[in-house]
GROMACS .gro file of C-alpha atoms in nm:
model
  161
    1UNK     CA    1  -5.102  11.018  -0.537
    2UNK     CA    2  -5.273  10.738  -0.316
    3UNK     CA    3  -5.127  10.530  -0.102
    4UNK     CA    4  -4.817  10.326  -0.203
    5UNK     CA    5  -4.845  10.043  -0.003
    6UNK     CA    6  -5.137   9.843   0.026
    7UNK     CA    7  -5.240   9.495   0.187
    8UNK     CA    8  -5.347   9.205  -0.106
    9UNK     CA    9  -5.679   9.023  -0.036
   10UNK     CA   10  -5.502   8.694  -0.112
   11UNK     CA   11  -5.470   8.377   0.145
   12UNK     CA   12  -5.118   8.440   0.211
   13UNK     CA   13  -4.976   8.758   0.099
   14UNK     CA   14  -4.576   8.848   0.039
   15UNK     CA   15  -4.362   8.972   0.335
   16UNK     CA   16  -4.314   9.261   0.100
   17UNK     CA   17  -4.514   9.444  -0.166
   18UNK     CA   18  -4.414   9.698  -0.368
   19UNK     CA   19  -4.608   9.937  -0.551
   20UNK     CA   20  -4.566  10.238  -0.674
   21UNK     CA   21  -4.802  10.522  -0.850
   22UNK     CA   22  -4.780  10.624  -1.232
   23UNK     CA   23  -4.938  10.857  -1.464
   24UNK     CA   24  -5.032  10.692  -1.788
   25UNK     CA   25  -5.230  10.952  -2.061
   26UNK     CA   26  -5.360  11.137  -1.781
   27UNK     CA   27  -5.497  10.874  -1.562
   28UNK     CA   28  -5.313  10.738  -1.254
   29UNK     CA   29  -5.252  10.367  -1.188
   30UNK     CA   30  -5.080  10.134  -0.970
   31UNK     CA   31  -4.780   9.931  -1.067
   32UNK     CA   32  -4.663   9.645  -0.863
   33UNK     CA   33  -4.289   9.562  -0.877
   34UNK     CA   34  -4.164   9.186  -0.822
   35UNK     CA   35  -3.892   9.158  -0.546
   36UNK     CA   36  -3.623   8.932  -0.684
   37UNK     CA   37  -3.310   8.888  -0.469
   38UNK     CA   38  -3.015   8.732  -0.627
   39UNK     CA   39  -2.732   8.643  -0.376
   40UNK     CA   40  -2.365   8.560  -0.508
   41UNK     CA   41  -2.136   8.398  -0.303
   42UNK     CA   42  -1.849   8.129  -0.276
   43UNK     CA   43  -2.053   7.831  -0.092
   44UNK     CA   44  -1.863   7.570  -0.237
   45UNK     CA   45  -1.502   7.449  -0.278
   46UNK     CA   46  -1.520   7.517  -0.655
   47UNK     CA   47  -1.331   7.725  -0.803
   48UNK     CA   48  -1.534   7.857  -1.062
   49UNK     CA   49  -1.424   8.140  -1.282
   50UNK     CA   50  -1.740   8.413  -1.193
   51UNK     CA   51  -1.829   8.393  -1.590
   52UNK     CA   52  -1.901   8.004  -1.545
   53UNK     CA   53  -2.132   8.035  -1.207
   54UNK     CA   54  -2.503   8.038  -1.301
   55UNK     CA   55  -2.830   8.121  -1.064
   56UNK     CA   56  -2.983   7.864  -0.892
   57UNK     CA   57  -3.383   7.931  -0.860
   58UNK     CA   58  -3.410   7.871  -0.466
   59UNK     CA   59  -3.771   7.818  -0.342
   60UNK     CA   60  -3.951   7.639  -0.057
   61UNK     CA   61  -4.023   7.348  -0.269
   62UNK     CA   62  -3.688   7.305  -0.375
   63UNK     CA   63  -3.462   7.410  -0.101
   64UNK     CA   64  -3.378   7.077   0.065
   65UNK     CA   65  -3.281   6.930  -0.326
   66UNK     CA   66  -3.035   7.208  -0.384
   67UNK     CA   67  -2.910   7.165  -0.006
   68UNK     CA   68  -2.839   6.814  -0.071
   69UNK     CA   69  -2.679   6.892  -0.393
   70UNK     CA   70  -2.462   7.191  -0.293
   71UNK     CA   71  -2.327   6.977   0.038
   72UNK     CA   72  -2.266   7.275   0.239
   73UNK     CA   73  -2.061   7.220   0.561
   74UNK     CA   74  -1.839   7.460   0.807
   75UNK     CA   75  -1.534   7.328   1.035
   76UNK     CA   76  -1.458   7.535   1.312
   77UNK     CA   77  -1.309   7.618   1.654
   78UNK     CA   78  -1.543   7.777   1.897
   79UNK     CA   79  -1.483   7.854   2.267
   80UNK     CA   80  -1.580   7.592   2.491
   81UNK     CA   81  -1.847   7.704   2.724
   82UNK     CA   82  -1.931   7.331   2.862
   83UNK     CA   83  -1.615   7.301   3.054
   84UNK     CA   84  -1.510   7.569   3.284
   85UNK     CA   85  -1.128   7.593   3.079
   86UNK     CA   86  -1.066   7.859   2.837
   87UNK     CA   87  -1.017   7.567   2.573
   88UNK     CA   88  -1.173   7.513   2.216
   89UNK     CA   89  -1.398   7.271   2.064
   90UNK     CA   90  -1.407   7.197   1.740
   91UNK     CA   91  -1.707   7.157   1.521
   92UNK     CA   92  -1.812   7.015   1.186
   93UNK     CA   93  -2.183   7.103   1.093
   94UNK     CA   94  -2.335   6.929   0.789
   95UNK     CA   95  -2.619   7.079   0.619
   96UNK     CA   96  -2.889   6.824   0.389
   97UNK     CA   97  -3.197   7.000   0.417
   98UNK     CA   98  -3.399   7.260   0.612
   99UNK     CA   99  -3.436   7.063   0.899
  100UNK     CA  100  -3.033   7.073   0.965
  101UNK     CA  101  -3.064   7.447   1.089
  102UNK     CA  102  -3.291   7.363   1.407
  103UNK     CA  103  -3.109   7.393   1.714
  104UNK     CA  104  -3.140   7.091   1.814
  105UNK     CA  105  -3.047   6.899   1.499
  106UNK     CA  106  -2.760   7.126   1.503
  107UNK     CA  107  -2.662   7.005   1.881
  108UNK     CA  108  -2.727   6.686   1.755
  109UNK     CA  109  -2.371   6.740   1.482
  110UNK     CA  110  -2.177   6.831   1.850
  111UNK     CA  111  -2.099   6.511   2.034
  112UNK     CA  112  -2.022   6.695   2.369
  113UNK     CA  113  -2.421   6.870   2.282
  114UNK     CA  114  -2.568   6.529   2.211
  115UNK     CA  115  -2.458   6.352   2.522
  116UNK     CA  116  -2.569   6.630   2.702
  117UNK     CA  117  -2.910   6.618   2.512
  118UNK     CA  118  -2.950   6.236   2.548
  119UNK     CA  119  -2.907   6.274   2.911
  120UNK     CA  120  -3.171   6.567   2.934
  121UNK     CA  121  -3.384   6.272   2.757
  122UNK     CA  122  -3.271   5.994   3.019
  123UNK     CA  123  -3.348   6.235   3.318
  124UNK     CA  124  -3.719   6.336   3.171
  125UNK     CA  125  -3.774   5.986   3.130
  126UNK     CA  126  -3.682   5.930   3.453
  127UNK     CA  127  -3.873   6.210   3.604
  128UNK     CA  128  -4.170   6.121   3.425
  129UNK     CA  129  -4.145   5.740   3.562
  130UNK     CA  130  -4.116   5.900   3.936
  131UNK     CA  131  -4.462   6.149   3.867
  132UNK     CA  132  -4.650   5.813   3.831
  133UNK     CA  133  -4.455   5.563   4.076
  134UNK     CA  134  -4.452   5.667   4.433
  135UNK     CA  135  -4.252   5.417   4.550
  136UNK     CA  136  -3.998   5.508   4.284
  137UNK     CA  137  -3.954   5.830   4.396
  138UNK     CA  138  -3.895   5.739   4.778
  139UNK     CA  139  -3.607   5.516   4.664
  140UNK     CA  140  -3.433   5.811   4.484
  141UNK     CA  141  -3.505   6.054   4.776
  142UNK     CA  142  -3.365   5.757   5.007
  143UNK     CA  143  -3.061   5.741   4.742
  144UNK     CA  144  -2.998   6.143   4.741
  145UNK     CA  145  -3.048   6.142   5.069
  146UNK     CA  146  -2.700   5.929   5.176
  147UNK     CA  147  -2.478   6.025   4.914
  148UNK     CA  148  -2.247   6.281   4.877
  149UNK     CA  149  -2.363   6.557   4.609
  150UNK     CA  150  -2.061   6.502   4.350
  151UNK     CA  151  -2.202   6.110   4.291
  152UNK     CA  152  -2.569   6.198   4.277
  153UNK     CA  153  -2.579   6.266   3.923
  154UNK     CA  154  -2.391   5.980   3.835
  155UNK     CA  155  -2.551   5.707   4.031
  156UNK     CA  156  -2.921   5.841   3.958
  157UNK     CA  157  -2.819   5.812   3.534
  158UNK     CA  158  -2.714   5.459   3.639
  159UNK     CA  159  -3.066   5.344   3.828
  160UNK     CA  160  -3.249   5.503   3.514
  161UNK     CA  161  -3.099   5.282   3.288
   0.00000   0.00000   0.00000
């Protein structure tokens, strides 16, 4: 038998591609199987009987509609790594399209995340207003210079704005 797995000459071939060998009257050809995954789950808050739940097709060109329709959206408590307690944070994610899942659309949903990331944004403006203004960046040296380290950070967000 030949080989059962071969490379298709198409622009953009499947992740996977099954084939597999067969002898038909004598002569041997290749039959390609379709890989269909059907997932079941409980990704709602209905309470449908599992007779009344029906498929839903899922593809890349419909993904975001069916996310928008199904409303998915997890609360939770996770351990709180920004403060150095041993306390929890909760967290409600909301999910509309493909887009949600990024990491930092995702930090965006956490309020302690997103004032985090809008100061990374304030401090890289910032930074990029000192690379092109010398005189700029000798009044913040000047400023860092005679203060004491714990009001650094908070009077150098205050000159940026």
């Amino acid at each position: 038998m030949s080989e059962t797995q071969s490379k298709l000459g198409k622009a953009r071939p499947p992740r996977v591609h099954i084939t597999y060998d067969v002898e038909v009257g004598g002569a041997e050809t290749q039959k390609e199987l379709p890989l269909v995954i059907g997932v079941m789950g409980e990704f709602s808050d209905e309470k449908k009987p599992l007779r009344e739940r029906r498929f839903v097709q899922i593809d890349k060109d419909n993904f975001n509609e069916v996310m928008q329709g199904m409303k998915p959206e997890i609360e939770m408590l996770v351990d709180n790594e920004l403060n150095n307690d041993d306390g929890k944070l909760s967290v409600a994610l909301r999910f509309n399209s493909i887009e949600d899942f990024a990491p930092e659309n995702i930090a965006l949903q956490v309020e302690p995340l997103k004032k985090l990331l809008e100061l990374r944004e304030q401090l890289s403006d910032l930074r990029n207003r000192t690379a092109s203004n010398d005189r700029l960046k000798e009044q913040l040296a000047e400023l860092l210079a005679n203060q004491p380290s714990e009001t650094k950070v908070d009077n150098v967000g205050e000159e940026a704005e």
